[in-house]
Short mmCIF file of C-alpha atoms and ligand atoms in Angstrom, two decimals:
data_model
loop_
_atom_site.label_atom_id
_atom_site.label_comp_id
_atom_site.label_asym_id
_atom_site.label_seq_id
_atom_site.Cartn_x
_atom_site.Cartn_y
_atom_site.Cartn_z
CA MET A 1 17.91 25.75 30.68
CA SER A 2 21.24 24.30 31.74
CA GLN A 3 21.43 21.87 34.64
CA PRO A 4 22.51 23.35 37.98
CA TYR A 5 26.14 22.49 38.84
CA ARG A 6 26.34 19.52 41.20
CA HIS A 7 29.02 20.54 43.68
CA TYR A 8 28.48 17.75 46.23
CA GLU A 9 28.41 15.10 43.52
CA VAL A 10 31.84 16.26 42.33
CA VAL A 11 33.38 15.78 45.79
CA SER A 12 31.67 12.38 46.13
CA GLN A 13 33.22 11.27 42.84
CA LEU A 14 36.68 12.23 44.08
CA VAL A 15 36.10 10.16 47.21
CA GLN A 16 35.06 7.25 44.96
CA LYS A 17 38.28 7.55 42.95
CA ALA A 18 40.48 7.67 46.04
CA ALA A 19 38.51 4.84 47.67
CA ALA A 20 39.17 2.66 44.62
CA ALA A 21 42.89 3.52 44.64
CA MET A 22 43.27 2.47 48.29
CA LYS A 23 40.66 -0.26 48.66
CA LEU A 24 38.74 1.68 51.31
CA ASP A 25 36.37 -0.20 53.60
CA PRO A 26 32.97 0.34 51.89
CA ARG A 27 31.40 1.03 55.29
CA VAL A 28 33.63 4.08 55.72
CA LYS A 29 32.56 5.30 52.29
CA GLU A 30 28.93 4.80 53.23
CA LEU A 31 29.38 6.82 56.44
CA LEU A 32 30.86 9.68 54.42
CA ARG A 33 28.26 9.57 51.66
CA GLU A 34 25.97 12.29 53.04
CA PRO A 35 26.64 15.12 55.51
CA MET A 36 25.55 14.35 59.07
CA ARG A 37 23.34 17.42 59.29
CA THR A 38 22.37 20.49 57.30
CA LEU A 39 20.47 23.24 59.06
CA LYS A 40 18.56 25.65 56.86
CA VAL A 41 17.57 28.94 58.46
CA SER A 42 15.68 32.12 57.62
CA ILE A 43 17.17 35.29 59.05
CA PRO A 44 14.86 38.31 59.31
CA VAL A 45 16.75 41.61 59.17
CA LYS A 46 15.33 45.08 59.81
CA MET A 47 16.77 47.16 56.98
CA ASP A 48 17.82 50.81 57.38
CA ASP A 49 14.72 52.01 55.48
CA GLY A 50 12.40 50.26 57.96
CA SER A 51 11.56 47.31 55.68
CA ILE A 52 12.17 43.70 56.68
CA ARG A 53 14.18 41.30 54.51
CA VAL A 54 14.39 37.62 55.21
CA PHE A 55 17.72 36.05 54.17
CA GLN A 56 18.38 32.35 53.66
CA GLY A 57 21.31 30.64 55.34
CA PHE A 58 22.77 27.17 55.84
CA ARG A 59 25.17 25.40 58.16
CA CYS A 60 26.19 22.00 56.94
CA GLN A 61 28.03 19.63 59.29
CA HIS A 62 29.58 16.96 57.13
CA ASN A 63 31.44 14.60 59.45
CA ASN A 64 32.89 14.81 62.97
CA VAL A 65 34.70 11.53 63.51
CA LEU A 66 38.00 13.40 64.03
CA GLY A 67 36.65 16.11 66.35
CA PRO A 68 34.30 19.10 66.50
CA PHE A 69 33.02 20.35 63.15
CA LYS A 70 35.09 23.20 61.70
CA GLY A 71 34.70 25.49 58.73
CA GLY A 72 34.02 28.99 57.52
CA ILE A 73 30.87 30.94 56.78
CA ARG A 74 30.53 32.71 53.44
CA PHE A 75 28.26 35.58 52.49
CA HIS A 76 27.53 35.32 48.80
CA PRO A 77 24.52 35.81 46.51
CA GLU A 78 25.10 32.41 44.92
CA ALA A 79 25.70 30.38 48.09
CA ASP A 80 23.28 27.45 47.96
CA GLU A 81 22.70 24.29 49.92
CA ASP A 82 24.49 22.00 47.48
CA GLU A 83 27.57 24.23 47.37
CA VAL A 84 27.68 24.54 51.16
CA LYS A 85 27.43 20.74 51.47
CA ALA A 86 30.34 20.28 49.07
CA LEU A 87 32.44 22.87 50.88
CA ALA A 88 31.66 21.19 54.22
CA ALA A 89 32.87 17.87 52.79
CA LEU A 90 36.06 19.55 51.54
CA MET A 91 36.65 20.70 55.14
CA THR A 92 36.35 17.12 56.42
CA TYR A 93 39.06 16.00 53.98
CA LYS A 94 41.16 19.15 54.43
CA CYS A 95 41.31 18.82 58.23
CA ALA A 96 42.21 15.15 57.84
CA VAL A 97 45.00 15.87 55.30
CA VAL A 98 46.73 18.27 57.69
CA GLY A 99 46.03 16.06 60.69
CA LEU A 100 43.84 18.47 62.68
CA PRO A 101 41.49 17.08 65.36
CA TYR A 102 38.44 18.48 63.57
CA GLY A 103 35.57 17.42 61.39
CA GLY A 104 34.23 19.42 58.45
CA ALA A 105 31.48 22.01 58.20
CA LYS A 106 30.58 25.09 56.20
CA GLY A 107 28.02 27.86 56.35
CA GLY A 108 26.57 30.15 53.75
CA VAL A 109 24.23 33.12 53.74
CA LEU A 110 22.65 34.22 50.47
CA CYS A 111 23.36 37.91 50.31
CA ASP A 112 25.51 40.50 48.58
CA PRO A 113 27.37 42.18 51.44
CA ARG A 114 28.31 45.08 49.15
CA GLU A 115 24.65 46.08 49.00
CA LEU A 116 24.27 46.15 52.79
CA SER A 117 25.07 49.00 55.15
CA GLU A 118 27.39 48.29 58.09
CA GLY A 119 24.38 48.15 60.43
CA GLU A 120 22.46 45.77 58.15
CA LEU A 121 25.51 43.52 57.85
CA GLU A 122 25.89 43.42 61.62
CA ARG A 123 22.20 42.58 62.18
CA LEU A 124 22.40 39.85 59.51
CA SER A 125 25.58 38.40 61.06
CA ARG A 126 24.11 38.37 64.56
CA GLY A 127 20.84 36.94 63.24
CA PHE A 128 22.63 34.10 61.46
CA ILE A 129 24.67 33.11 64.50
CA ARG A 130 21.51 33.18 66.68
CA ALA A 131 19.80 30.92 64.16
CA ILE A 132 22.60 28.32 64.15
CA ALA A 133 23.50 28.73 67.86
CA PRO A 134 21.77 25.49 68.90
CA ILE A 135 24.20 23.41 66.83
CA ILE A 136 27.51 25.27 67.29
CA GLY A 137 29.87 25.63 70.27
CA PRO A 138 33.59 25.44 71.12
CA GLU A 139 33.41 21.64 71.41
CA GLN A 140 30.70 21.12 68.81
CA ASP A 141 31.16 23.25 65.72
CA ILE A 142 33.49 26.22 65.30
CA PRO A 143 32.82 28.68 62.45
CA ALA A 144 35.44 30.94 60.86
CA PRO A 145 35.82 33.43 57.99
CA ASP A 146 35.34 32.46 54.35
CA VAL A 147 34.38 34.36 51.18
CA ASN A 148 33.24 37.94 52.11
CA THR A 149 33.45 37.40 55.86
CA ASN A 150 36.27 38.70 58.08
CA ALA A 151 37.56 39.30 61.61
CA LYS A 152 35.02 42.06 62.26
CA ILE A 153 32.12 39.70 61.47
CA MET A 154 33.74 37.01 63.66
CA GLY A 155 33.76 39.59 66.48
CA TRP A 156 29.98 40.05 66.13
CA PHE A 157 29.52 36.26 66.01
CA VAL A 158 31.45 35.65 69.23
CA ASP A 159 29.69 38.51 70.99
CA GLU A 160 26.20 37.39 70.01
CA TYR A 161 26.87 33.76 70.89
CA SER A 162 28.36 34.74 74.27
CA VAL A 163 25.31 36.86 75.12
CA LEU A 164 23.08 33.87 74.34
CA ARG A 165 25.14 31.53 76.54
CA GLY A 166 25.56 34.07 79.36
CA SER A 167 29.36 33.77 79.44
CA TYR A 168 32.24 34.70 77.17
CA GLN A 169 32.79 31.89 74.67
CA ARG A 170 35.92 32.91 72.81
CA GLY A 171 36.54 29.44 71.41
CA VAL A 172 33.26 29.26 69.46
CA VAL A 173 34.65 31.10 66.43
CA THR A 174 38.13 31.49 64.93
CA GLY A 175 39.51 34.26 62.76
CA LYS A 176 38.60 36.78 65.47
CA PRO A 177 40.29 40.15 65.92
CA ILE A 178 43.48 39.81 68.01
CA GLY A 179 41.94 41.78 70.89
CA LEU A 180 39.14 39.22 71.23
CA GLY A 181 41.43 36.20 71.37
CA GLY A 182 42.35 35.98 67.70
CA SER A 183 45.72 34.49 66.77
CA GLU A 184 48.74 36.24 65.40
CA GLY A 185 49.20 35.22 61.80
CA ARG A 186 45.59 34.10 61.13
CA ASP A 187 45.00 36.74 58.44
CA GLY A 188 47.94 35.66 56.34
CA ALA A 189 47.74 31.97 57.24
CA THR A 190 46.11 30.60 54.07
CA GLY A 191 48.51 32.55 51.85
CA ARG A 192 51.49 31.48 53.94
CA GLY A 193 50.37 27.85 53.74
CA VAL A 194 50.10 28.16 49.94
CA MET A 195 53.69 29.39 49.88
CA TYR A 196 54.98 26.49 52.03
CA VAL A 197 53.22 23.93 49.82
CA ILE A 198 54.64 25.53 46.68
CA ARG A 199 58.12 25.56 48.23
CA GLU A 200 57.90 21.85 49.11
CA ALA A 201 56.44 20.93 45.72
CA ALA A 202 59.18 22.91 43.96
CA ALA A 203 61.80 20.80 45.76
CA ALA A 204 59.94 17.55 45.02
CA PHE A 205 59.17 18.24 41.35
CA GLY A 206 62.21 20.35 40.50
CA LEU A 207 60.98 23.88 39.84
CA GLU A 208 63.31 26.83 40.38
CA LEU A 209 61.33 29.36 42.42
CA ARG A 210 63.76 32.23 42.10
CA GLY A 211 62.32 34.23 39.24
CA ALA A 212 59.39 31.80 38.75
CA THR A 213 56.46 33.67 37.19
CA ILE A 214 53.13 33.68 39.00
CA ALA A 215 49.61 34.78 38.09
CA VAL A 216 47.08 35.21 40.89
CA GLN A 217 43.32 35.29 40.45
CA GLY A 218 41.81 37.15 43.41
CA PHE A 219 43.54 39.64 45.70
CA GLY A 220 41.58 39.15 48.91
CA ASN A 221 42.72 37.57 52.13
CA VAL A 222 44.19 34.55 50.35
CA GLY A 223 45.56 35.85 47.04
CA SER A 224 47.19 38.99 48.39
CA TYR A 225 49.11 37.18 51.12
CA ALA A 226 50.09 34.31 48.84
CA ALA A 227 51.48 36.89 46.39
CA LYS A 228 53.41 38.66 49.16
CA PHE A 229 54.97 35.51 50.62
CA LEU A 230 55.88 34.16 47.17
CA HIS A 231 57.39 37.51 46.24
CA ASP A 232 59.47 37.27 49.44
CA LEU A 233 60.72 33.85 48.24
CA GLY A 234 61.98 35.44 45.03
CA CYS A 235 59.08 34.61 42.70
CA LYS A 236 57.82 37.17 40.19
CA ILE A 237 54.13 38.09 40.43
CA ILE A 238 53.33 38.96 36.81
CA ALA A 239 49.55 39.33 36.97
CA VAL A 240 46.73 39.80 39.46
CA THR A 241 42.99 40.15 38.95
CA ASP A 242 40.05 41.00 41.22
CA ILE A 243 36.33 41.31 40.52
CA PHE A 244 36.79 44.76 38.97
CA GLY A 245 39.71 44.04 36.63
CA GLY A 246 43.33 43.04 36.55
CA VAL A 247 46.93 44.12 36.06
CA TYR A 248 49.88 42.61 34.20
CA CYS A 249 53.58 43.40 34.11
CA LYS A 250 56.08 40.93 32.67
CA ASP A 251 58.88 42.28 34.90
CA GLY A 252 56.88 41.60 38.05
CA ILE A 253 54.53 43.53 40.33
CA ASP A 254 55.36 44.41 43.95
CA PRO A 255 52.38 42.91 45.82
CA TYR A 256 52.94 45.13 48.87
CA SER A 257 52.54 48.34 46.84
CA LEU A 258 49.69 46.73 44.92
CA LYS A 259 47.87 46.07 48.22
CA GLU A 260 48.30 49.71 49.25
CA HIS A 261 46.90 50.78 45.88
CA GLU A 262 43.97 48.38 46.29
CA MET A 263 43.22 49.64 49.80
CA ARG A 264 43.24 53.21 48.50
CA THR A 265 41.21 52.72 45.31
CA GLY A 266 39.14 49.60 46.03
CA SER A 267 40.71 47.56 43.21
CA VAL A 268 44.02 46.37 41.77
CA LYS A 269 42.97 48.06 38.50
CA ASP A 270 45.12 50.88 37.11
CA PHE A 271 48.15 50.11 39.26
CA PRO A 272 50.98 52.26 37.86
CA GLY A 273 53.46 50.49 35.61
CA THR A 274 51.04 47.72 34.57
CA THR A 275 48.77 46.98 31.65
CA PRO A 276 45.16 45.77 32.06
CA VAL A 277 44.41 42.05 31.94
CA SER A 278 41.02 40.36 32.07
CA ASN A 279 40.21 37.37 34.21
CA GLU A 280 40.05 35.03 31.20
CA GLU A 281 43.37 36.39 29.91
CA LEU A 282 44.98 35.82 33.32
CA LEU A 283 43.91 32.17 33.35
CA ALA A 284 45.55 31.70 29.94
CA LEU A 285 48.82 33.52 30.70
CA GLU A 286 52.18 31.98 30.01
CA CYS A 287 53.63 31.52 33.51
CA ASP A 288 55.08 28.93 35.89
CA ILE A 289 52.31 28.93 38.49
CA LEU A 290 48.67 29.93 38.21
CA ILE A 291 46.99 30.49 41.57
CA PRO A 292 43.19 30.66 41.54
CA ALA A 293 42.45 32.38 44.88
CA ALA A 294 38.86 33.49 44.37
CA LEU A 295 35.68 31.47 43.90
CA GLY A 296 34.99 27.90 42.78
CA ASN A 297 34.63 26.60 39.22
CA GLN A 298 36.95 29.09 37.52
CA LEU A 299 38.83 26.53 35.43
CA THR A 300 36.28 24.64 33.39
CA GLY A 301 36.02 22.34 30.38
CA LYS A 302 35.74 25.51 28.26
CA ASN A 303 38.86 27.40 29.34
CA ALA A 304 41.24 24.76 30.77
CA GLY A 305 42.56 24.01 27.27
CA SER A 306 44.08 27.47 27.09
CA VAL A 307 45.96 27.27 30.42
CA LYS A 308 49.68 27.72 29.75
CA ALA A 309 50.92 27.59 33.34
CA LYS A 310 53.12 24.66 34.39
CA TRP A 311 51.30 24.35 37.72
CA VAL A 312 47.87 25.25 39.05
CA VAL A 313 47.84 25.74 42.82
CA GLU A 314 44.33 25.82 44.24
CA ALA A 315 44.30 28.52 46.91
CA ALA A 316 40.50 28.76 46.48
CA ASN A 317 38.14 25.92 47.32
CA GLY A 318 37.08 23.93 44.26
CA PRO A 319 38.39 26.26 41.51
CA THR A 320 38.87 23.40 38.99
CA THR A 321 35.94 21.41 37.62
CA PRO A 322 36.47 17.67 36.97
CA GLU A 323 36.40 18.36 33.20
CA ALA A 324 39.16 20.95 33.63
CA ASP A 325 41.11 18.58 35.85
CA GLU A 326 41.14 15.96 33.04
CA ILE A 327 42.23 18.50 30.44
CA LEU A 328 45.02 19.83 32.68
CA LYS A 329 46.24 16.30 33.35
CA GLU A 330 46.38 15.56 29.62
CA LYS A 331 48.34 18.75 29.08
CA GLY A 332 50.81 17.75 31.80
CA VAL A 333 49.86 20.63 34.13
CA LEU A 334 50.52 19.75 37.77
CA VAL A 335 47.54 20.60 39.99
CA ILE A 336 48.11 21.05 43.72
CA PRO A 337 44.66 20.46 45.22
CA ASP A 338 42.70 22.81 47.46
CA ILE A 339 42.46 20.48 50.45
CA LEU A 340 46.25 20.59 50.70
CA ALA A 341 47.15 23.98 49.20
CA ASN A 342 44.78 26.15 51.22
CA ALA A 343 44.82 24.23 54.51
CA GLY A 344 47.00 26.87 56.22
CA GLY A 345 43.92 28.92 57.14
CA VAL A 346 42.14 26.23 59.09
CA THR A 347 45.47 25.17 60.62
CA VAL A 348 45.98 28.58 62.21
CA SER A 349 42.29 28.56 63.16
CA TYR A 350 43.14 25.42 65.10
CA PHE A 351 46.06 27.24 66.76
CA GLU A 352 43.70 30.06 67.68
CA TRP A 353 41.28 27.61 69.29
CA VAL A 354 44.13 25.91 71.20
CA GLN A 355 45.31 29.32 72.46
CA ASN A 356 41.73 30.18 73.47
CA ASN A 357 41.48 26.93 75.43
CA TYR A 358 44.73 27.72 77.27
CA ASN A 359 44.06 31.46 77.40
CA TYR A 360 47.73 31.84 76.63
CA TYR A 361 48.94 33.42 73.39
CA TRP A 362 51.83 32.70 71.05
CA SER A 363 54.06 35.09 69.11
CA ALA A 364 53.74 35.45 65.34
CA GLU A 365 57.02 33.51 65.00
CA GLU A 366 55.71 30.59 67.04
CA VAL A 367 52.53 30.47 64.95
CA ASP A 368 54.49 30.53 61.68
CA GLN A 369 56.91 27.83 62.79
CA ARG A 370 54.09 25.51 63.81
CA LEU A 371 52.23 26.23 60.57
CA GLU A 372 55.32 25.46 58.53
CA ARG A 373 55.79 22.10 60.23
CA ILE A 374 52.18 21.06 59.65
CA MET A 375 52.15 22.14 56.00
CA VAL A 376 55.49 20.44 55.26
CA ASP A 377 54.32 17.20 56.91
CA ALA A 378 51.02 17.31 55.02
CA PHE A 379 52.77 17.85 51.70
CA GLN A 380 55.17 14.99 52.40
CA ALA A 381 52.30 12.63 53.33
CA VAL A 382 50.44 13.48 50.11
CA TYR A 383 53.59 13.24 48.03
CA LYS A 384 54.33 9.80 49.48
CA ALA A 385 50.79 8.57 48.69
CA TYR A 386 51.27 9.96 45.16
CA ALA A 387 54.69 8.42 44.62
CA GLU A 388 53.59 5.01 45.92
CA ARG A 389 50.72 4.65 43.48
CA GLU A 390 50.53 4.66 39.74
CA GLU A 391 47.73 6.49 37.95
CA VAL A 392 47.01 8.73 40.93
CA ASP A 393 47.31 12.52 40.76
CA LEU A 394 48.05 14.77 43.73
CA ARG A 395 44.35 15.43 44.30
CA VAL A 396 43.46 11.77 44.59
CA ALA A 397 46.60 11.22 46.71
CA ALA A 398 45.42 13.93 49.13
CA TYR A 399 42.04 12.18 49.42
CA VAL A 400 43.81 8.88 50.02
CA VAL A 401 45.73 10.41 52.96
CA ALA A 402 42.54 11.98 54.34
CA LEU A 403 40.49 8.81 53.97
CA GLU A 404 43.16 6.70 55.67
CA ARG A 405 42.98 8.97 58.72
CA LEU A 406 39.18 9.13 58.71
CA ALA A 407 38.93 5.35 58.37
CA ALA A 408 41.37 4.81 61.26
CA ALA A 409 39.36 7.16 63.50
CA MET A 410 36.08 5.47 62.55
CA LYS A 411 37.56 2.12 63.41
CA ALA A 412 38.96 3.36 66.72
CA ARG A 413 35.61 4.86 67.66
CA GLY A 414 33.77 1.68 66.76
CA TRP A 415 31.75 3.22 63.93
CA VAL A 416 32.85 0.48 61.55
N1 LIG B 501 37.34 29.17 55.23
C1 LIG B 501 38.62 28.58 55.38
C2 LIG B 501 38.72 27.28 54.59
O1 LIG B 501 38.00 27.07 53.66
C3 LIG B 501 39.05 28.43 56.83
C4 LIG B 501 38.14 27.60 57.70
C5 LIG B 501 38.48 27.66 59.18
O2 LIG B 501 39.41 28.36 59.53
O3 LIG B 501 37.78 27.00 59.94
O4 LIG B 501 39.58 26.48 54.81
#
């Protein structure tokens, strides 16, 4: 049997690399070595047929030197403790790269939401938030959407938590529906952030975006918006896949019409004017930018050799394994790392939380302007760390920026 994939170990190795490139205080490294807390819970759910099923869930709180823990909750059959720990660590570094006053956390529930009825999903969601309620709160740990979770589920979370506390606690969760204190622009925020980072990188590395060809893996909340915003910039979306199949058209696909088709039929498959493309074919397409916007570990030692894109922009968390990273580097493919590329989502989550604290709400334009400024600054900070050092790629540079900020906060708080 093959060894299970060691997600947390992979993030730890990246921290090691960055620590070596910047001569990080070893005490800071030691404080970041293990998550501060991981809560493992069992969630009993009464199913529609009268049976009881007990689901497993986790909330991992990695580090909170910069502020309350922050990070999404995913519902996935393969979510496990090690993966949740790694994703929580990515949140620590992601929040630090964009300069948010948050630590990192992540939650996961082992389930396949497609097999659950609406009522079962609601009872599971409420059960999970009850189980982790003792360790979350608007000043403690603030969950948000992630893979297979959305605004509707966030609405159940905030309701259940508020009932437990006996008062409305809108700031305990972000990614809520607008009517419950959600922010304008949260839905498209990750995709919009991906677009800003690509725009800045194109200026820094000299890539013409008008007519640039783009392949997107995943057409959910991240991939579909990234495709739309890049299309608006003049890029050509030549291929898109989802879990059911994919579509290709060398002249470009209109992502707005594709979204309507997907909403109507449940998949991007069979979109008129396109030919089918498989996931593996998409990853190997000749294009300027490949955007993995689905799950982790999609580019591996096995398939990275066939990547023909000039850039890989990680809209998903952890889509490139370290083996793939090495191969891409040797091939001269520029990789824009997840903790920078997809930080737009948590940034607008932060805006939502700020608006909840004030109970005063911003327009979509205000949200977008503030997001743009944060993403541009984050890119410039990472680019500077990259340009100043030899033998450092953008991923390690992003960790250097994050670790500098974490180390400064640890020092200021007297932890080291
Ligand atoms: N799940 C998203 C991420 O991985 C957003 C987290 C948040 O908004 O707290 O960055």
